[in-house]
Amino acid sequence: MKYLYSHYIILYICVMRKCSQFESLKIIDVIEEEYSCELHAQDHFEIIYIHYGCGGHVFNEVTIPYEKGDLFLLAPGDRHYFTVKTVTRFTYIKFTSSYFETYDRSYKSFSREITPTSIMEIQWLKEDKITVSEPCQTILKNIFENIILYNSTINVLRSSIVYYHILSIFGMIKEYIENRNIELKKKTPTNAHIAAYIQENISNRDCISINMIADNFNISPSYFSTYFKRNFEISYKEYIEKMQLQLIKRRLETGEIKLKEIADEFGFTDVSHLSKFFKRHEGINPSAYKNVGK
C-alpha cells in the first residue's frame, strides 16, 4: 500500500527505466510497504530522507542498509532502487540545476568553490548514506517536515522559505564532510592513481586493506570492491595477489633473499603461509621455484 502526500499533479515520466523531470523542483512524501519503482536512472538530482522504517538502498549493485534519519544523494544518470524491509516513509526532494539559478546570488554565496550541485556529484557521498548525530538529527527532521508542510499549501517553486530550507540541508552536508576531514574538491581518482598507490604500498597489508585504500580515495568501503572490479575488470583481491606474486617471484629469482625475509616483507605470518600462497598460484613451493631458476 502506498500513500502520497503530494497536493499537486506530478509530471513524472518513467520510460525504459529512465525517469525524467520537467519541473525545477518537486517534493514527494510517500509511505511504502514495498518499493514501487524498479531499478532506474533519472535526469535530475535527488535528496532522499528516511523518516522511519528500514531496508536497503541499492546503488551501483551495492546494498547500503537504511534506517530512520538516513539521507541519500543522487545525481543525474545514477541508477538505484530501494528494498523495503519494514514500512518506510520516504521524502524526495527532486530538483534540476536550474532551480538554484533562480536564486543566483544566494546560491553562489553558499561557497566560493563548492555549490549544492557540486556536492551532489561527489561520488563517495552517493555511494554511502549520510547519518548525523544530535542535535543535527532533530534539525534535519524538522527541516524536511517544514518543507513537506509548505509543499501541501503553496507553490514551492516560488517559495524563498523552501529554498533556504533546502540550502540549510546542504549546509549540514557540508559540515558533515568537513567533520570527516575530507577535501570537498577532491576528485574521483583515476585508475592510474589507484594503481600507483597499490604499487607503492604493496608490501604494507594495512595500507592495501579495503578500508584503508577506500578511505584514501574517498570511496565507500562497502562499494570499493565493486568500483575496483568495474574499473580494472579484475577483483581487488585477485589484483593484489597477482602483483604480490610477481614481486615474490622476482625476489626468488635473485637467489639472494631468504624466504623468511620475503614472508616478512609481504606481511605473511611465516614461511609456511608464504609457501601455501605461492603453491596455490604456481603449483610448486617457493623453494622449488628458487632452485629451478638456478
Protein backbone atom coordinates (compact mmCIF):
# COMPACT_ATOMS: atom_id res chain seq x y z
CA MET A 1 0.00 0.00 0.00
CA LYS A 2 1.29 3.48 -0.80
CA TYR A 3 0.14 6.88 0.46
CA LEU A 4 1.14 10.04 -1.37
CA TYR A 5 1.19 13.38 0.40
CA SER A 6 1.68 15.46 -2.74
CA HIS A 7 -1.08 18.02 -3.34
CA TYR A 8 -0.50 18.80 -6.98
CA ILE A 9 -0.34 16.89 -10.23
CA ILE A 10 3.12 15.46 -10.69
CA LEU A 11 4.56 15.44 -14.17
CA TYR A 12 6.78 12.41 -13.72
CA ILE A 13 7.51 10.02 -16.56
CA CYS A 14 9.27 6.68 -16.24
CA VAL A 15 10.20 5.25 -19.62
CA MET A 16 12.70 2.45 -20.21
CA ARG A 17 13.82 2.70 -16.58
CA LYS A 18 14.73 6.35 -17.11
CA CYS A 19 12.83 8.90 -15.00
CA SER A 20 12.54 12.38 -16.46
CA GLN A 21 11.58 15.53 -14.58
CA PHE A 22 10.50 18.75 -16.26
CA GLU A 23 9.91 20.92 -13.20
CA SER A 24 12.88 22.54 -11.48
CA LEU A 25 11.70 21.38 -8.03
CA LYS A 26 9.42 18.61 -6.84
CA ILE A 27 8.70 17.38 -3.31
CA ILE A 28 7.31 13.88 -2.83
CA ASP A 29 6.43 12.40 0.57
CA VAL A 30 5.45 8.74 0.45
CA ILE A 31 4.91 5.75 2.76
CA GLU A 32 5.63 2.36 1.22
CA GLU A 33 5.36 -1.26 2.27
CA GLU A 34 7.09 -2.30 -0.95
CA TYR A 35 9.21 -0.07 -3.15
CA SER A 36 7.10 0.86 -6.16
CA CYS A 37 9.85 1.69 -8.65
CA GLU A 38 12.31 -0.85 -10.04
CA LEU A 39 15.94 -0.12 -10.88
CA HIS A 40 16.00 3.22 -12.69
CA ALA A 41 18.06 6.27 -13.56
CA GLN A 42 16.93 9.89 -13.61
CA ASP A 43 17.89 13.14 -15.27
CA HIS A 44 17.72 15.24 -12.10
CA PHE A 45 19.17 15.48 -8.59
CA GLU A 46 17.53 13.80 -5.60
CA ILE A 47 17.85 14.14 -1.85
CA ILE A 48 16.11 11.24 -0.12
CA TYR A 49 15.31 11.29 3.60
CA ILE A 50 14.16 8.30 5.68
CA HIS A 51 11.63 9.32 8.37
CA TYR A 52 11.21 5.76 9.65
CA GLY A 53 11.49 2.16 8.50
CA CYS A 54 14.42 0.02 7.41
CA GLY A 55 15.63 -1.78 4.32
CA GLY A 56 18.36 -1.34 1.73
CA HIS A 57 19.37 1.26 -0.85
CA VAL A 58 20.85 -0.44 -3.90
CA PHE A 59 23.29 1.85 -5.70
CA ASN A 60 25.70 0.56 -8.36
CA GLU A 61 24.96 -3.05 -7.35
CA VAL A 62 25.87 -2.45 -3.69
CA THR A 63 23.19 -2.58 -0.99
CA ILE A 64 23.51 0.02 1.77
CA PRO A 65 21.25 -0.66 4.79
CA TYR A 66 19.00 2.27 5.70
CA GLU A 67 17.10 3.23 8.84
CA LYS A 68 15.42 6.21 10.47
CA GLY A 69 17.24 9.50 9.90
CA ASP A 70 19.41 8.41 6.97
CA LEU A 71 19.97 10.68 3.98
CA PHE A 72 20.88 9.68 0.42
CA LEU A 73 22.07 11.77 -2.53
CA LEU A 74 21.65 11.05 -6.25
CA ALA A 75 22.80 12.90 -9.37
CA PRO A 76 21.64 12.68 -12.99
CA GLY A 77 22.49 9.31 -14.51
CA ASP A 78 22.75 7.43 -11.21
CA ARG A 79 20.91 4.08 -11.14
CA HIS A 80 19.30 2.88 -7.94
CA TYR A 81 16.31 1.41 -6.14
CA PHE A 82 15.23 0.58 -2.58
CA THR A 83 14.34 -2.73 -0.97
CA VAL A 84 11.82 -2.15 1.82
CA LYS A 85 12.05 -4.42 4.86
CA THR A 86 9.62 -2.58 7.15
CA VAL A 87 7.08 0.12 6.24
CA THR A 88 9.12 3.17 5.29
CA ARG A 89 8.35 6.84 4.91
CA PHE A 90 10.48 8.49 2.23
CA THR A 91 10.71 12.17 1.37
CA TYR A 92 12.21 13.02 -2.01
CA ILE A 93 13.46 16.47 -2.89
CA LYS A 94 13.93 16.34 -6.65
CA PHE A 95 15.46 19.29 -8.43
CA THR A 96 17.32 20.33 -11.56
CA SER A 97 20.33 22.64 -11.76
CA SER A 98 18.03 25.40 -13.00
CA TYR A 99 16.33 25.54 -9.59
CA PHE A 100 19.33 27.21 -7.98
CA GLU A 101 19.77 29.60 -10.89
CA THR A 102 16.50 31.25 -9.82
CA TYR A 103 18.25 32.31 -6.62
CA ASP A 104 21.57 33.07 -8.30
CA ARG A 105 23.11 35.36 -5.68
CA SER A 106 22.49 33.28 -2.58
CA TYR A 107 23.38 30.13 -4.49
CA LYS A 108 26.84 31.48 -5.31
CA SER A 109 27.34 32.83 -1.81
CA PHE A 110 26.91 29.31 -0.40
CA SER A 111 30.62 28.84 -1.07
CA ARG A 112 33.13 30.37 -3.43
CA GLU A 113 34.24 26.97 -4.63
CA ILE A 114 31.58 24.46 -3.57
CA THR A 115 27.95 24.60 -4.68
CA PRO A 116 24.96 22.39 -3.82
CA THR A 117 25.04 20.72 -7.24
CA SER A 118 28.78 20.03 -6.98
CA ILE A 119 28.17 18.38 -3.60
CA MET A 120 25.55 16.16 -5.25
CA GLU A 121 28.22 14.94 -7.69
CA ILE A 122 30.70 13.77 -5.01
CA GLN A 123 30.96 10.06 -5.71
CA TRP A 124 31.76 8.77 -2.23
CA LEU A 125 28.80 10.65 -0.76
CA LYS A 126 26.44 8.93 -3.19
CA GLU A 127 27.99 5.53 -2.52
CA ASP A 128 27.07 5.65 1.16
CA LYS A 129 24.42 7.10 3.44
CA ILE A 130 24.69 10.33 5.39
CA THR A 131 23.92 9.93 9.08
CA VAL A 132 24.18 12.82 11.50
CA SER A 133 24.07 12.85 15.30
CA GLU A 134 22.09 15.09 17.61
CA PRO A 135 21.22 17.92 17.57
CA CYS A 136 21.64 17.83 13.77
CA GLN A 137 19.41 14.76 13.51
CA THR A 138 16.43 16.59 15.00
CA ILE A 139 17.18 19.73 12.99
CA LEU A 140 17.31 17.72 9.76
CA LYS A 141 13.99 16.02 10.54
CA ASN A 142 12.35 19.38 11.26
CA ILE A 143 13.69 20.84 8.00
CA PHE A 144 12.04 18.07 6.00
CA GLU A 145 8.77 18.34 7.94
CA ASN A 146 8.71 22.09 7.27
CA ILE A 147 9.31 21.59 3.56
CA ILE A 148 6.53 18.99 3.40
CA LEU A 149 4.15 21.35 5.21
CA TYR A 150 4.89 24.15 2.75
CA ASN A 151 4.50 21.78 -0.17
CA SER A 152 0.94 20.98 0.90
CA THR A 153 -0.22 24.60 0.87
CA ILE A 154 1.87 26.70 -1.51
CA ASN A 155 3.79 26.61 -4.77
CA VAL A 156 7.23 25.52 -3.57
CA LEU A 157 8.85 26.66 -6.81
CA ARG A 158 8.30 30.27 -5.77
CA SER A 159 8.99 29.88 -2.07
CA SER A 160 12.11 31.54 -0.69
CA ILE A 161 11.47 29.79 2.63
CA VAL A 162 11.59 26.35 0.98
CA TYR A 163 14.70 27.37 -0.95
CA TYR A 164 16.58 28.37 2.20
CA HIS A 165 15.43 25.21 3.96
CA ILE A 166 16.95 23.19 1.11
CA LEU A 167 20.10 25.29 1.28
CA SER A 168 20.34 24.54 5.01
CA ILE A 169 20.34 20.81 4.19
CA PHE A 170 23.40 21.40 2.02
CA GLY A 171 24.97 23.41 4.82
CA MET A 172 24.53 20.40 7.08
CA ILE A 173 26.00 18.06 4.45
CA LYS A 174 28.96 20.40 4.00
CA GLU A 175 29.55 20.34 7.77
CA TYR A 176 29.25 16.53 7.73
CA ILE A 177 32.01 16.34 5.10
CA GLU A 178 34.26 18.79 6.94
CA ASN A 179 33.87 16.82 10.20
CA ARG A 180 35.26 13.80 8.38
CA ASN A 181 38.34 15.81 7.34
CA ILE A 182 37.75 15.18 3.65
CA GLU A 183 38.50 17.72 0.94
CA LEU A 184 35.31 18.87 -0.74
CA LYS A 185 37.12 19.49 -4.01
CA LYS A 186 38.74 16.06 -4.12
CA LYS A 187 38.00 14.42 -7.47
CA THR A 188 37.18 10.82 -8.26
CA PRO A 189 40.55 9.01 -8.57
CA THR A 190 41.82 7.68 -11.87
CA ASN A 191 42.87 4.06 -12.35
CA ALA A 192 46.46 5.27 -12.58
CA HIS A 193 46.24 6.92 -9.15
CA ILE A 194 44.84 3.77 -7.55
CA ALA A 195 47.40 1.51 -9.27
CA ALA A 196 50.26 3.78 -8.18
CA TYR A 197 49.04 3.72 -4.58
CA ILE A 198 48.88 -0.09 -4.60
CA GLN A 199 52.37 -0.41 -6.11
CA GLU A 200 53.78 1.95 -3.52
CA ASN A 201 52.15 0.12 -0.60
CA ILE A 202 52.03 -3.47 -1.84
CA SER A 203 54.24 -4.71 1.00
CA ASN A 204 52.11 -3.00 3.66
CA ARG A 205 48.99 -5.08 4.32
CA ASP A 206 47.38 -2.34 6.40
CA CYS A 207 47.72 0.27 3.65
CA ILE A 208 46.24 -2.00 0.99
CA SER A 209 43.33 -3.18 3.13
CA ILE A 210 39.98 -2.23 1.62
CA ASN A 211 39.15 0.11 4.48
CA MET A 212 42.44 1.98 4.16
CA ILE A 213 42.57 2.34 0.37
CA ALA A 214 38.86 3.22 0.19
CA ASP A 215 39.36 5.92 2.80
CA ASN A 216 42.41 7.26 0.97
CA PHE A 217 40.41 7.74 -2.25
CA ASN A 218 37.13 8.81 -0.62
CA ILE A 219 35.25 5.70 -1.77
CA SER A 220 32.82 3.86 0.47
CA PRO A 221 34.46 0.63 1.78
CA SER A 222 31.24 -1.29 1.11
CA TYR A 223 31.35 -0.16 -2.52
CA PHE A 224 35.11 -0.27 -3.18
CA SER A 225 35.31 -3.89 -4.41
CA THR A 226 32.54 -3.30 -6.95
CA TYR A 227 34.10 0.01 -8.00
CA PHE A 228 37.53 -1.61 -8.46
CA LYS A 229 36.27 -4.57 -10.48
CA ARG A 230 34.22 -2.31 -12.75
CA ASN A 231 37.25 -0.13 -13.49
CA PHE A 232 40.03 -2.75 -13.58
CA GLU A 233 37.99 -5.74 -14.85
CA ILE A 234 39.51 -7.90 -12.11
CA SER A 235 38.68 -8.30 -8.44
CA TYR A 236 40.71 -6.29 -5.95
CA LYS A 237 41.83 -9.46 -4.14
CA GLU A 238 42.99 -11.06 -7.39
CA TYR A 239 44.80 -7.88 -8.46
CA ILE A 240 46.70 -7.67 -5.17
CA GLU A 241 47.63 -11.35 -5.23
CA LYS A 242 48.90 -11.18 -8.81
CA MET A 243 51.05 -8.17 -8.03
CA GLN A 244 52.42 -9.78 -4.87
CA LEU A 245 53.13 -12.98 -6.76
CA GLN A 246 55.15 -11.21 -9.46
CA LEU A 247 57.24 -9.38 -6.87
CA ILE A 248 57.82 -12.54 -4.85
CA LYS A 249 58.98 -14.37 -7.98
CA ARG A 250 61.46 -11.58 -8.68
CA ARG A 251 62.83 -11.90 -5.16
CA LEU A 252 63.18 -15.67 -5.55
CA GLU A 253 64.86 -15.36 -8.94
CA THR A 254 67.70 -13.29 -7.47
CA GLY A 255 68.55 -16.22 -5.21
CA GLU A 256 69.86 -13.79 -2.61
CA ILE A 257 66.81 -13.21 -0.40
CA LYS A 258 65.74 -15.71 2.25
CA LEU A 259 62.16 -16.96 2.36
CA LYS A 260 61.68 -15.54 5.84
CA GLU A 261 62.69 -12.09 4.62
CA ILE A 262 60.21 -12.32 1.74
CA ALA A 263 57.46 -13.51 4.09
CA ASP A 264 58.14 -10.57 6.41
CA GLU A 265 58.26 -8.07 3.54
CA PHE A 266 54.83 -9.01 2.22
CA GLY A 267 53.13 -9.44 5.58
CA PHE A 268 52.84 -13.23 5.69
CA THR A 269 52.71 -14.64 9.21
CA ASP A 270 55.53 -17.09 8.46
CA VAL A 271 57.30 -19.02 5.69
CA SER A 272 54.60 -21.70 5.77
CA HIS A 273 51.93 -19.10 4.98
CA LEU A 274 54.06 -17.75 2.13
CA SER A 275 54.63 -21.27 0.77
CA LYS A 276 50.89 -22.07 0.74
CA PHE A 277 50.14 -18.80 -1.05
CA PHE A 278 52.84 -19.41 -3.67
CA LYS A 279 51.94 -23.06 -4.28
CA ARG A 280 48.25 -22.20 -4.68
CA HIS A 281 49.14 -19.94 -7.60
CA GLU A 282 52.21 -21.61 -9.14
CA GLY A 283 51.71 -25.28 -8.31
CA ILE A 284 55.13 -25.58 -6.62
CA ASN A 285 56.53 -24.22 -3.38
CA PRO A 286 58.87 -21.20 -3.41
CA SER A 287 61.95 -23.26 -2.55
CA ALA A 288 61.43 -25.43 -5.63
CA TYR A 289 60.83 -22.35 -7.80
CA LYS A 290 64.01 -20.82 -6.44
CA ASN A 291 66.01 -23.92 -7.34
CA VAL A 292 64.54 -24.04 -10.86
CA GLY A 293 65.98 -20.60 -11.51
CA LYS A 294 69.48 -21.65 -10.63
